[in-house]
XYZ file of C-alpha atoms in Angstrom:
721
model
C -175.867 133.601 -22.989
C -175.461 131.872 -26.328
C -174.921 128.496 -24.668
C -178.111 128.759 -22.619
C -180.076 129.745 -25.741
C -178.977 126.512 -27.396
C -179.749 124.520 -24.235
C -183.317 125.812 -24.107
C -183.924 124.121 -27.470
C -182.638 120.804 -26.133
C -184.517 121.000 -22.823
C -187.930 120.740 -24.485
C -187.175 117.196 -25.655
C -184.940 116.120 -22.766
C -186.022 113.489 -20.273
C -186.875 114.730 -16.776
C -184.181 112.596 -15.123
C -181.490 114.089 -17.363
C -182.583 117.631 -16.473
C -182.643 116.799 -12.763
C -179.154 115.301 -12.890
C -177.821 118.297 -14.787
C -179.415 120.937 -12.516
C -179.775 119.438 -8.984
C -182.986 120.956 -7.516
C -181.558 121.100 -3.991
C -178.323 122.870 -5.057
C -178.658 124.701 -8.338
C -182.074 124.327 -9.977
C -182.779 125.088 -13.603
C -184.489 128.364 -12.598
C -181.200 129.696 -11.204
C -179.417 128.724 -14.438
C -182.080 130.521 -16.443
C -182.124 133.830 -14.566
C -178.342 134.058 -14.204
C -177.476 132.711 -17.681
C -175.614 135.791 -18.936
C -173.546 136.306 -15.781
C -172.637 132.598 -15.510
C -171.364 132.402 -19.087
C -169.330 135.603 -18.705
C -167.236 134.064 -15.891
C -164.276 131.723 -16.337
C -164.850 128.374 -14.596
C -162.497 126.039 -16.471
C -159.503 126.496 -14.132
C -161.299 125.291 -11.021
C -160.556 121.874 -9.524
C -160.778 120.483 -6.002
C -157.008 119.942 -5.938
C -156.242 123.539 -6.959
C -156.727 125.245 -3.568
C -155.049 128.407 -4.852
C -158.346 129.249 -6.559
C -160.252 129.199 -3.247
C -160.351 132.992 -2.914
C -161.679 133.515 -6.438
C -164.256 130.802 -5.873
C -165.463 132.574 -2.678
C -165.776 135.849 -4.603
C -167.866 134.208 -7.336
C -170.047 132.449 -4.777
C -170.673 135.760 -2.993
C -171.626 137.434 -6.277
C -174.031 134.673 -7.244
C -175.752 134.833 -3.842
C -176.257 138.567 -4.277
C -177.584 138.150 -7.794
C -180.016 135.432 -6.705
C -181.403 137.682 -3.962
C -181.821 140.598 -6.380
C -183.485 138.453 -9.042
C -185.855 136.792 -6.564
C -186.942 140.193 -5.196
C -187.221 142.195 -8.393
C -187.394 140.067 -11.532
C -189.505 137.086 -10.530
C -193.260 137.385 -10.240
C -194.011 133.674 -9.968
C -194.125 132.812 -6.263
C -192.963 129.201 -6.841
C -189.864 130.293 -8.758
C -189.163 132.995 -6.164
C -189.247 130.395 -3.377
C -186.915 128.103 -5.344
C -184.369 130.882 -5.844
C -184.477 131.811 -2.157
C -184.013 128.139 -1.220
C -181.014 127.984 -3.602
C -179.458 130.944 -1.732
C -179.841 129.133 1.569
C -178.340 125.923 0.113
C -175.323 127.654 -1.404
C -174.446 129.593 1.745
C -173.177 126.435 3.442
C -171.529 124.939 0.358
C -167.705 125.120 0.131
C -166.796 127.734 -2.443
C -164.414 125.511 -4.392
C -166.985 122.710 -4.627
C -169.511 125.259 -5.900
C -167.098 126.491 -8.583
C -166.319 122.931 -9.708
C -170.058 122.202 -9.839
C -170.614 125.192 -12.132
C -167.684 124.093 -14.307
C -169.199 120.595 -14.648
C -172.671 121.930 -15.459
C -171.328 124.081 -18.288
C -169.122 121.239 -19.535
C -172.071 118.800 -19.617
C -174.161 121.399 -21.435
C -171.495 121.738 -24.115
C -171.372 117.950 -24.543
C -175.153 117.764 -24.940
C -175.170 120.614 -27.452
C -172.367 118.960 -29.423
C -174.224 115.635 -29.503
C -177.417 117.392 -30.569
C -175.664 119.203 -33.417
C -174.032 115.949 -34.513
C -177.391 114.218 -34.595
C -178.847 117.127 -36.539
C -176.113 116.677 -39.150
C -176.759 112.926 -39.244
C -180.540 113.123 -39.448
C -181.911 110.001 -41.102
C -184.797 110.088 -43.608
C -187.073 108.630 -40.908
C -186.105 111.348 -38.430
C -186.574 113.984 -41.105
C -190.059 112.627 -41.825
C -190.846 112.699 -38.099
C -189.651 116.300 -37.831
C -191.818 117.299 -40.782
C -194.790 115.537 -39.190
C -194.314 117.474 -35.939
C -194.135 120.710 -37.945
C -197.422 119.802 -39.652
C -199.047 119.120 -36.281
C -197.796 122.486 -35.032
C -199.311 124.071 -38.163
C -202.708 122.502 -37.383
C -202.512 123.791 -33.824
C -201.565 127.282 -35.021
C -204.481 127.322 -37.486
C -206.873 126.263 -34.741
C -205.660 129.058 -32.473
C -205.945 131.576 -35.307
C -209.474 130.433 -36.145
C -210.443 130.672 -32.453
C -209.078 134.229 -32.265
C -210.944 135.213 -35.440
C -214.110 133.559 -34.129
C -213.937 135.682 -30.975
C -213.452 138.848 -33.039
C -216.263 137.759 -35.351
C -218.616 137.193 -32.410
C -217.690 140.579 -30.941
C -218.215 142.444 -34.249
C -221.485 140.655 -34.894
C -222.728 141.528 -31.431
C -221.733 145.178 -31.911
C -223.510 145.261 -35.256
C -226.716 143.809 -33.816
C -226.661 146.191 -30.839
C -226.065 149.253 -33.020
C -228.668 148.221 -35.537
C -231.245 147.570 -32.819
C -230.551 150.858 -31.062
C -231.077 152.978 -34.165
C -234.524 154.096 -35.304
C -235.110 154.780 -38.996
C -234.970 158.517 -38.307
C -231.581 158.184 -36.574
C -229.911 156.446 -39.490
C -227.584 158.987 -40.996
C -225.176 158.736 -43.816
C -222.312 158.256 -41.355
C -224.063 155.586 -39.274
C -225.127 153.753 -42.421
C -221.548 153.791 -43.664
C -220.324 152.579 -40.273
C -222.825 149.695 -40.283
C -221.898 148.712 -43.831
C -218.208 148.641 -42.905
C -219.024 146.459 -39.928
C -221.026 144.094 -42.129
C -218.164 143.924 -44.601
C -215.741 143.157 -41.774
C -218.007 140.398 -40.488
C -218.323 138.848 -43.951
C -214.582 139.008 -44.512
C -213.976 137.384 -41.138
C -216.499 134.680 -41.971
C -214.883 134.071 -45.343
C -211.388 133.979 -43.798
C -212.513 131.518 -41.097
C -213.998 129.244 -43.739
C -210.782 129.403 -45.741
C -208.686 128.668 -42.671
C -211.010 125.796 -41.700
C -210.571 124.244 -45.148
C -206.806 124.705 -44.880
C -206.803 123.158 -41.409
C -208.805 120.192 -42.681
C -206.363 119.605 -45.554
C -203.321 119.930 -43.277
C -204.997 117.584 -40.784
C -205.553 114.961 -43.474
C -201.948 115.408 -44.575
C -200.857 114.885 -40.953
C -202.757 111.605 -40.707
C -201.247 110.404 -44.004
C -197.750 111.296 -42.780
C -198.432 109.662 -39.431
C -199.446 106.454 -41.195
C -196.213 106.517 -43.242
C -194.033 107.187 -40.177
C -195.820 104.458 -38.268
C -195.318 102.014 -41.129
C -191.605 102.815 -41.088
C -191.582 102.173 -37.342
C -193.253 98.782 -37.888
C -190.622 97.927 -40.513
C -187.785 98.749 -38.111
C -189.451 96.708 -35.383
C -189.777 93.780 -37.783
C -186.074 94.050 -38.620
C -185.240 94.091 -34.895
C -187.295 90.930 -34.339
C -185.707 89.224 -37.329
C -182.188 90.067 -36.127
C -183.114 88.834 -32.663
C -184.270 85.571 -34.262
C -181.065 85.167 -36.279
C -178.857 85.948 -33.277
C -179.398 82.318 -32.207
C -177.110 81.284 -35.036
C -174.469 83.933 -34.479
C -175.655 86.813 -36.661
C -174.979 90.283 -35.175
C -177.781 91.778 -33.108
C -178.174 95.081 -31.251
C -180.702 94.334 -28.541
C -181.173 97.976 -27.464
C -184.872 98.853 -27.770
C -184.458 102.480 -26.635
C -184.536 104.045 -30.146
C -187.685 102.094 -31.004
C -189.277 103.066 -27.693
C -188.509 106.728 -28.363
C -190.089 106.497 -31.820
C -193.180 104.735 -30.427
C -193.603 107.490 -27.843
C -193.245 110.163 -30.529
C -195.891 108.504 -32.688
C -198.203 108.172 -29.699
C -197.766 111.881 -28.883
C -198.604 112.876 -32.466
C -201.689 110.650 -32.476
C -202.837 112.162 -29.160
C -202.313 115.728 -30.425
C -204.210 115.036 -33.637
C -207.043 113.388 -31.731
C -207.262 116.488 -29.576
C -207.430 118.695 -32.665
C -210.131 116.499 -34.206
C -212.223 116.673 -31.050
C -212.164 120.494 -31.230
C -213.447 120.634 -34.802
C -217.225 121.037 -34.926
C -217.484 119.644 -38.442
C -218.107 115.940 -38.963
C -214.784 114.307 -39.836
C -215.565 110.761 -38.823
C -213.177 109.196 -41.356
C -210.161 111.001 -39.856
C -211.240 110.054 -36.348
C -211.562 106.378 -37.365
C -208.164 106.370 -39.089
C -206.504 107.825 -35.996
C -208.189 105.195 -33.817
C -206.962 102.361 -36.052
C -203.433 103.780 -36.111
C -203.504 104.009 -32.319
C -204.673 100.403 -31.980
C -201.888 99.198 -34.280
C -199.304 101.224 -32.353
C -200.487 99.918 -28.992
C -200.373 96.332 -30.282
C -196.983 96.603 -31.976
C -195.376 98.162 -28.893
C -195.701 94.815 -27.070
C -192.485 92.865 -27.745
C -190.622 89.831 -26.409
C -187.394 91.405 -25.190
C -185.800 88.156 -24.003
C -186.962 85.053 -25.829
C -187.523 81.720 -24.086
C -185.023 78.978 -24.969
C -185.991 77.621 -28.360
C -185.567 74.019 -27.296
C -187.507 73.378 -24.079
C -187.593 70.137 -22.146
C -190.813 69.391 -20.280
C -190.658 69.644 -16.487
C -187.645 72.005 -16.678
C -187.556 75.692 -15.689
C -187.056 78.491 -18.194
C -187.563 82.254 -18.350
C -188.689 84.993 -20.736
C -189.247 88.768 -20.609
C -191.790 90.912 -22.443
C -191.568 94.683 -22.705
C -194.109 97.382 -23.426
C -192.569 100.268 -25.345
C -195.387 102.628 -24.347
C -195.145 101.783 -20.664
C -194.854 105.483 -19.788
C -198.349 106.003 -21.250
C -200.093 103.282 -19.244
C -202.814 104.542 -16.929
C -201.444 104.884 -13.382
C -202.932 102.795 -10.615
C -203.983 99.986 -12.931
C -201.532 97.042 -12.674
C -201.115 95.146 -15.936
C -200.986 91.352 -15.689
C -199.419 89.384 -18.524
C -200.379 85.749 -19.149
C -198.347 83.224 -21.131
C -199.856 80.213 -22.922
C -198.273 77.595 -25.151
C -199.814 77.362 -28.616
C -199.223 75.275 -31.702
C -198.451 76.587 -35.171
C -202.095 76.988 -36.169
C -202.968 78.919 -33.019
C -199.880 81.090 -33.448
C -201.193 82.191 -36.834
C -204.531 83.317 -35.414
C -203.031 84.401 -32.046
C -205.944 82.746 -30.276
C -206.266 79.947 -27.752
C -208.821 77.393 -28.808
C -210.743 75.203 -26.420
C -208.310 72.421 -27.215
C -205.155 73.166 -25.248
C -201.871 71.840 -26.607
C -199.913 72.225 -23.408
C -200.003 73.300 -19.811
C -197.687 75.960 -18.399
C -197.027 76.624 -14.740
C -195.900 79.994 -13.301
C -197.311 81.598 -16.426
C -198.433 85.002 -15.070
C -196.438 88.125 -14.305
C -197.150 91.799 -13.602
C -195.592 94.625 -15.604
C -193.099 96.665 -13.565
C -191.971 100.192 -14.407
C -188.319 101.044 -13.920
C -188.093 104.821 -13.751
C -184.289 104.807 -13.918
C -184.176 102.958 -17.257
C -187.615 104.057 -18.476
C -188.603 100.473 -19.206
C -191.796 98.567 -18.478
C -191.245 94.809 -18.338
C -192.898 91.610 -17.211
C -190.433 88.826 -16.435
C -191.389 85.160 -16.187
C -188.593 83.589 -14.148
C -189.698 80.042 -13.400
C -192.017 78.906 -16.161
C -192.248 75.228 -16.935
C -194.148 73.093 -19.432
C -196.007 70.546 -17.349
C -197.294 68.579 -20.303
C -197.557 68.884 -24.081
C -199.977 67.486 -26.635
C -198.745 66.701 -30.114
C -200.660 67.429 -33.282
C -201.187 64.808 -35.947
C -197.902 64.573 -37.833
C -197.596 64.558 -41.600
C -195.745 61.739 -43.318
C -192.258 61.219 -41.936
C -192.338 64.336 -39.750
C -190.835 63.700 -36.307
C -191.764 65.235 -32.963
C -188.609 67.378 -33.087
C -189.924 69.109 -36.224
C -193.145 70.266 -34.553
C -193.044 73.951 -33.596
C -194.867 75.640 -30.748
C -194.727 79.188 -29.363
C -195.543 81.122 -26.224
C -198.467 83.524 -26.600
C -198.259 86.502 -24.225
C -201.483 88.433 -23.556
C -202.137 91.622 -21.558
C -205.085 93.934 -21.015
C -203.913 97.553 -20.891
C -205.396 100.983 -20.333
C -203.620 104.157 -21.458
C -203.720 107.510 -19.739
C -205.393 109.352 -22.649
C -208.181 106.827 -23.181
C -210.632 105.165 -20.793
C -211.019 102.070 -22.956
C -209.115 98.826 -22.392
C -206.971 97.332 -25.134
C -205.928 93.680 -25.377
C -202.387 93.281 -26.714
C -200.770 90.005 -27.755
C -197.385 88.839 -28.961
C -195.982 85.417 -29.796
C -192.455 84.261 -29.081
C -190.091 82.830 -31.637
C -190.899 79.160 -32.339
C -189.871 76.595 -29.759
C -189.486 72.838 -30.010
C -190.641 70.882 -26.976
C -188.758 67.706 -26.095
C -189.227 65.130 -23.361
C -185.745 63.597 -23.377
C -182.205 64.926 -23.826
C -181.617 62.546 -26.748
C -184.017 64.695 -28.829
C -182.007 67.867 -28.287
C -179.759 67.540 -31.349
C -182.586 67.114 -33.863
C -184.713 69.782 -32.156
C -181.831 72.244 -32.464
C -181.588 71.467 -36.179
C -185.255 72.474 -36.589
C -184.653 75.744 -34.763
C -181.483 76.577 -36.714
C -183.227 76.038 -40.057
C -186.109 78.219 -38.870
C -183.854 80.982 -37.502
C -181.623 81.115 -40.568
C -184.102 80.908 -43.416
C -187.451 82.316 -42.261
C -188.631 85.579 -43.828
C -188.847 88.579 -41.454
C -192.636 88.977 -41.663
C -193.644 85.399 -42.419
C -196.808 83.522 -41.546
C -195.942 81.466 -38.435
C -193.877 79.317 -38.851
C -193.405 78.931 -42.580
C -189.882 78.231 -43.836
C -188.592 77.225 -47.270
C -187.831 73.552 -47.807
C -184.753 74.348 -49.927
C -182.181 77.164 -49.747
C -179.004 78.047 -51.686
C -175.837 76.492 -50.305
C -174.241 79.946 -49.840
C -176.925 80.732 -47.247
C -176.507 77.344 -45.610
C -172.726 77.580 -45.280
C -172.930 81.141 -43.906
C -175.280 79.820 -41.230
C -172.935 76.936 -40.372
C -169.976 79.306 -40.138
C -171.787 81.759 -37.852
C -173.199 78.990 -35.672
C -169.781 77.370 -35.326
C -168.153 80.640 -34.236
C -171.013 81.415 -31.836
C -170.972 78.037 -30.097
C -167.195 77.699 -29.951
C -166.880 81.373 -28.905
C -164.188 82.143 -31.447
C -163.423 84.682 -34.153
C -161.641 82.096 -36.298
C -164.052 81.308 -39.158
C -164.273 78.350 -41.513
C -161.932 78.723 -44.496
C -162.599 78.031 -48.181
C -161.331 74.418 -47.914
C -163.671 73.798 -44.985
C -166.685 75.205 -46.785
C -166.008 73.297 -49.987
C -165.610 70.013 -48.113
C -168.865 70.602 -46.206
C -170.638 71.109 -49.535
C -169.121 67.925 -50.964
C -170.296 66.028 -47.912
C -173.889 67.284 -47.796
C -174.372 66.872 -51.559
C -172.417 63.563 -51.625
C -170.185 64.806 -54.449
C -166.625 64.232 -53.184
C -165.024 64.817 -56.592
C -166.894 68.016 -57.515
C -164.406 70.884 -57.756
C -166.649 73.721 -59.002
C -168.602 76.309 -57.006
C -171.497 74.986 -54.894
C -172.837 78.450 -53.935
C -176.089 78.410 -55.896
C -176.880 74.728 -55.506
C -180.051 74.186 -53.509
C -179.788 72.210 -50.288
C -182.926 70.784 -48.697
C -184.056 70.283 -45.111
C -183.905 66.539 -45.708
C -180.255 66.754 -46.769
C -179.530 68.842 -43.680
C -181.024 66.595 -41.014
C -183.223 63.777 -42.293
C -181.263 61.805 -44.847
C -178.433 59.579 -43.635
C -175.044 60.436 -45.156
C -173.602 57.978 -47.667
C -171.973 54.950 -45.968
C -172.741 56.447 -42.532
C -175.432 56.034 -39.896
C -175.946 59.732 -39.070
C -177.160 62.930 -40.751
C -175.081 65.884 -41.892
C -176.212 68.069 -38.987
C -175.536 65.362 -36.392
C -171.987 65.021 -37.734
C -171.360 68.786 -37.957
C -172.789 69.432 -34.485
C -170.555 66.696 -33.092
C -167.431 68.422 -34.451
C -168.693 71.765 -33.144
C -169.365 70.349 -29.673
C -165.944 68.653 -29.555
C -164.261 71.949 -30.451
C -166.285 73.902 -27.903
C -165.440 71.547 -25.030
C -161.875 70.452 -25.803
C -160.360 72.278 -28.770
C -161.356 75.950 -28.576
C -157.839 77.406 -28.022
C -156.360 75.163 -30.737
C -159.047 76.239 -33.213
C -158.812 79.934 -32.287
C -155.026 79.854 -32.796
C -155.508 78.407 -36.272
C -153.853 75.084 -35.406
C -156.763 72.910 -36.577
C -157.440 72.591 -40.292
C -160.836 71.126 -39.410
C -163.188 70.132 -42.204
C -161.268 68.452 -44.995
C -161.734 65.052 -46.603
C -159.207 62.261 -46.870
C -159.136 62.636 -50.637
C -157.984 66.268 -50.328
C -155.174 65.628 -47.851
C -152.901 64.490 -50.674
C -153.450 67.791 -52.479
C -152.568 69.769 -49.350
C -149.616 67.713 -48.045
C -148.029 66.351 -51.236
C -145.192 68.926 -51.410
C -144.538 69.060 -47.679
C -141.603 67.884 -45.562
C -141.607 64.392 -44.124
C -143.697 64.363 -40.913
C -145.828 67.373 -41.845
C -149.308 66.928 -40.384
C -152.647 68.617 -40.009
C -155.594 68.172 -37.662
C -158.951 67.352 -39.234
C -162.361 66.348 -37.981
C -163.169 62.719 -38.642
C -165.700 62.329 -41.432
C -166.598 58.803 -40.362
C -167.281 59.398 -36.655
C -169.343 61.971 -34.775
C -167.338 64.279 -32.543
C -163.805 63.082 -33.256
C -160.557 64.606 -34.516
C -157.697 62.861 -36.266
C -154.122 63.561 -37.347
C -153.238 63.234 -41.038
C -149.561 63.361 -42.041
C -147.217 62.728 -44.933
C -144.203 60.413 -44.795
C -141.740 59.125 -47.362
C -140.819 55.436 -47.304
C -138.557 53.770 -49.872
C -138.949 56.688 -52.238
C -142.743 56.554 -52.021
C -145.019 59.307 -50.685
C -147.492 57.962 -48.134
C -150.395 59.741 -46.468
C -151.531 58.398 -43.116
C -154.490 59.086 -40.818
C -154.387 58.173 -37.150
C -157.354 56.599 -35.428
C -159.579 59.568 -34.386
C -159.634 60.941 -30.841
C -163.072 61.424 -29.252
C -164.197 63.577 -26.320
C -163.431 60.748 -23.923
C -159.923 60.369 -25.302
C -159.227 64.074 -24.926
C -160.564 64.015 -21.385
C -157.966 61.341 -20.581
C -155.073 63.103 -22.325
C -155.211 66.488 -24.019
C -154.515 66.988 -27.708
C -151.286 68.926 -27.109
C -149.722 66.108 -25.100
C -150.816 63.511 -27.642
C -149.110 65.483 -30.414
C -145.942 65.753 -28.319
C -145.967 61.980 -27.788
C -146.028 61.058 -31.492
C -142.531 61.139 -32.973
C -143.721 60.514 -36.544
C -145.136 64.038 -36.814
C -142.791 67.016 -36.696
C -144.231 70.010 -38.591
C -147.725 71.476 -38.485
C -148.890 72.336 -42.017
C -147.426 74.161 -43.800
C -144.024 74.252 -42.017
C -144.383 75.179 -38.342
C -142.458 73.144 -35.784
C -144.934 71.195 -33.681
C -143.178 72.132 -30.445
C -143.338 75.804 -31.371
C -147.000 75.521 -32.310
C -148.225 73.410 -29.384
C -145.756 73.990 -26.538
C -148.185 76.145 -24.583
C -150.614 73.198 -24.509
C -148.087 70.687 -23.156
C -148.621 69.604 -19.562
C -145.806 68.678 -17.213
C -144.650 65.197 -16.238
C -146.078 63.831 -12.982
C -143.955 64.934 -10.042
C -142.669 62.665 -7.311
C -144.523 62.955 -4.006
C -144.029 61.701 -0.481
C -147.155 59.552 -0.594
C -145.247 56.355 -1.235
C -147.023 55.778 -4.566
C -145.287 55.561 -7.905
C -146.558 58.374 -10.218
C -148.373 57.213 -13.361
C -148.719 58.981 -16.692
C -150.137 58.197 -20.137
C -148.434 58.378 -23.499
C -149.737 58.090 -27.055
C -147.929 55.679 -29.377
C -148.465 54.977 -33.054
C -148.337 51.595 -34.771
C -147.945 47.973 -33.620
C -145.204 48.517 -31.070
C -146.614 46.004 -28.596
C -148.755 42.960 -29.063
C -151.641 43.876 -26.800
C -155.417 43.350 -26.981
C -157.415 45.533 -29.313
C -158.922 48.668 -27.816
C -159.923 52.002 -29.361
C -158.345 55.304 -30.292
C -154.597 55.720 -30.624
C -151.803 54.107 -28.698
C -151.717 55.072 -25.057
C -148.694 54.242 -22.962
C -148.417 54.479 -19.205
C -145.022 54.858 -17.696
C -144.135 54.831 -14.025
C -141.180 55.958 -12.035
C -140.267 55.217 -8.440
C -139.341 57.985 -6.081
C -137.041 59.844 -6.182
C -135.393 59.022 -9.547
C -136.945 60.453 -12.722
C -136.514 57.289 -14.791
C -136.323 53.813 -13.266
C -134.266 51.459 -15.445
C -136.062 48.513 -13.952
C -139.664 49.506 -14.758
C -140.219 50.836 -18.251
C -143.619 51.040 -19.984
C -147.109 49.950 -19.094
C -148.680 50.164 -22.563
C -152.264 50.207 -23.821
C -151.912 49.663 -27.581
C -154.940 50.607 -29.595
C -153.922 49.504 -33.023
C -152.713 46.047 -31.936
C -154.825 46.308 -28.848
C -153.237 44.193 -26.150
C -152.730 45.291 -22.614
C -149.252 44.279 -21.454
C -146.496 45.263 -19.072
C -143.078 45.597 -20.639
C -140.244 44.961 -18.175
C -136.531 45.227 -18.642
C -134.920 41.768 -18.516
C -133.678 40.897 -15.063
C -135.400 43.873 -13.471
C -136.847 43.811 -9.996
C -140.250 44.109 -11.546
C -139.561 41.058 -13.701
C -138.573 39.072 -10.659
C -141.597 40.315 -8.718
C -144.341 39.908 -11.265
C -147.036 40.869 -8.799
C -145.665 44.395 -8.349
C -147.762 46.948 -10.213
C -147.753 50.737 -10.259
C -150.776 52.311 -8.543
């Protein structure tokens, strides 16, 4: 019965659904487990399985025994009529159940119990300081309740003794008062005085313990608020790739525990005849704070929102189980500016109009969550505030303010709860998206956890900035391959415009203006616009190359010499262009006439890579042979090569593209690399009469190169299709 003794401790704090799943009411209810605990644990159930039919006879014997025991217990040991009926119903249910299935069910019940006990003991060993404080608080509350019960018992005895004394005293005439009766009355008076003194002492003790409970409750609640603030901050930073555990269950459990303690203490206060208004007021304030803080935005709206477009958000109430039944809770969303977000009020002047901005809280009994989901919200129009100085519309922050009017089961009053979303930037055109995202990234990365909405520092250390860039890059590209030390140093040189600085940038302060307002030296774009372009290019066209470590990435032209100077002829690396947004180039070393030369190919943009992938372009270029430091390019990139066009029966000549380097043909100037088309008639693989249709980017003329005397030369109008 030792196992059941341990389970009874767990059952008091176990959710109803868990108990029901463990002890199915229609098959083997918890009452049957309780009354037959000793017998069940004395039997051996571990060998039973549905496949092991050899155990059928033993299973039938055990089932017969348990049916007998249930009948005996229900007739003799159970006085409660409800429990008796349950046990009799269990007998009827088990009669028709296959014996082997019954035995396996018992095996599983005991196995699940052992798992739960093991988890409980593990948690007990790993009790955190917060959990320890909560346990101590519950013990204090139990102490207050015990003192109240003891005082009530003493009060009843006091009233009884006092009544006896008054009756005896009234029934005796002066002549009837003897030495014995006088002594008896004096003893009764002494007992009454002692009881009165003891009740006063216990009342003082109860008052002190009650005050201590409220102090401890305030500390535990403050710790809960701190954890909730951390959760919100991590949720905010998850936009830029920082780790985030979105599970709110532990916080919901703590909120429910705090609510239960507050309710128990309020009940104790209401039973105390003395005036303790200060304790009552403190408990009311703590309850209001708890009810307000339990309203959270579980799923944030997108932080860059375009007007007239649909978006969604979800709010959750952690104390949803305590809401008064039969009173639907409607949640309303409004868009507010920064000033309104600070006061959490909606002034007469509205800064925007939302449609589909109401939702009703729904309880999910399976997950024990209470949510309101806004699925099709849209900003119909937005009004801008007066901007300061050079501030642009993409720097103006708004938020969604969610409001609900709730009623809890232990209180008749209504409470208004509010919560604001993380800041959002509202745009009217897709061209504003890049700068709006910069505003949000700066806010997400560098805002303090409990800041005044939406204050952020204007300058931050570079080490914080580069960590943000690294996390954001990995998040957007969906890769685990982080920026290396070369990358980070080059990014610092670029944003600070110090290309020759070789020391540590970590503690240098970088400003918002340097990040996305000031134009980079000798460029027409900001640092963020350039960085986001490289990130977007990698996400859409270069993810597998980056994840495999084939792209060096962020490195300046001036540092290529340092990296490649000792390398074999034709050694190359892939780097993001620092002169164009969203482009990648090939830098390589070659030796000509005893001289070391470092060359950079014209960068490839998204459009170029859509036409011909990076792997094929690398295969095309004969001047490059080894990927830095010394990996054969075919070994490194062969999995990215695509096949040659295959001959078909359509009657058309297949066409392909090829990248060439240098002034091989005198053709009109175009952009990005040398692209060559070659064609081949069916069925031969190479036609000696039609060679290359070339689009030369460096020399830039479009021309058709034909072998002398070829059929194509004689028929100049023939062209591949």
